[in-house]
Amino acid sequence: MIIRKVLQKGFSTLYNLKQFRHQEIPQNVSVDREFGDTILPNGIRVCTEFWPSELAHITIYIKCGSRNETEATSGTAHFLEHLHFKGTGRRSRDRLECDVENFGGQLNAYTSRENTSYTINAQKNKAENAVEILGDMLTNSIYAKSDVERERHTIYRELFETRKMQFETLIEISHRSAYKNHQMSLPILGKIQNMYSITRDMIAEYHQNNYYGENLIICGVGNIQQEQLCEYVTKHFSKIHKKKQQLKKEIPVNFQSEVFLMQSELTEDINVGLFYQGPEWTDPHYYHFLILQRLLGDKPSNFLEAAIFEQSTLNSFQKLLLDYPEITTQKAVYTPYKDTALFGNYFVVNPNQLDSCIEISKKIFEEYGNKVSAEELQRSKRRLFIELCQHETGNDISQAIANQILYFDRRVYRQEIAQNLANVTEVDIQNCVKNWILGKQPSLTIWGNIDPVLKKYKFDASQVGTH
């Protein structure tokens, strides 16, 4: 058993206000918490962060998601997540739900591109019950054919309903465009046309290929000690093998500056994504882009909001957007992954005003490449710092730890994050814009009422796709 343990104490003395550049990030992020990090013999990584509490939060992170699928198997990761709630060799679906409810637990799960997560919140004296149930779900689920057939309809309806979520749909379509012919282009929830062709064998094979020890991070926060969690995981995840015998080599990711359009009857407007390749999680410019995202911000939702904040907190981009009333919605987007990222803006605009989105995007990046206001930079840092301080729930912290272990292979404390943010300068942001955005062709995705767009701009038919 490999054990790495860190006792985080006295950060109020180790990190003082003077260490932060110009004192723009106040020093009130100190905590005294014990962090444990263990790799078990079967490869599972167990991490804990302890504090006195009535609750323990247990999160299982599996390093796989839609990115580990193919065109033919797209949707199996999400399908598998659903089936883990449908019964095991020990418990029926109803028994599983009752057992969680009987000890007062809350069970949640989600699938993303690069990981799948299962979380149970439980009373501190029921932590082992939580681990046992998660172990049962992930190692003993039976994936009954009858459950597979029933779940097809549930997932199909879920996919159909998510199409009505315009922002989320645009982001998915943008991945399809920017990462064409790569697993990154596959939708997180799966291709809707696959829902009636996915088989039980495909689902079981996905589990066998991805749910192995070296792919699992089990994180416990709150009132649970490292030794306790290691004992529980060793006992209840004993069926998990250390590694897959043959790991398939992934195709290198390649960002593409494509133009892609898709028709939808759900809106009279168009949803527009103008995205550039950004830095991945571990890139030195990661923190710069977090700040740049806040510099861009989101357009005020109404004139009253704009009137209240115009003189005090609106940045250059938001003030510029007020001159473009045809753009009804704008959101800055930064979604980093292990080896790439999407960065840019999401817009909602009248179909005849696509030029406005392209024009304003070009304007703001040219401005930030030339000059960044010190006041705006400090305001963006403060927003990030507030977000950082708000991540205080057990779920927030367990998810943060698991993400950090996944991408950085270590715990990244708030003090370090604050220090990195504090050290970003106006010149750093300018250089990021110059190096990553100016002179680069973005990926352009348009979804919605595209008929006027096709008539006005004469896009090629090959650039139009179906959902």
Coordinates of C-alpha atoms in Angstrom, one line a residue, residues 156 158-166 169 192-193 264 266 447 466-467:
Y156 CA -34.4 8.8 -25.5
E158 CA -34.0 12.7 -21.8
L159 CA -32.0 13.3 -24.9
F160 CA -35.1 14.7 -26.7
E161 CA -35.8 17.1 -23.8
T162 CA -32.2 18.3 -23.6
R163 CA -32.4 19.6 -27.2
K164 CA -34.7 22.3 -25.8
M165 CA -31.8 23.6 -23.7
Q166 CA -30.3 26.0 -26.2
T169 CA -27.1 22.0 -27.2
I192 CA -29.9 9.8 -30.1
Q193 CA -30.0 7.5 -33.1
S264 CA -33.9 23.7 -35.3
L266 CA -37.3 25.4 -31.4
W447 CA -27.8 26.3 -34.5
T466 CA -28.4 17.1 -38.6
H467 CA -28.7 16.6 -34.9

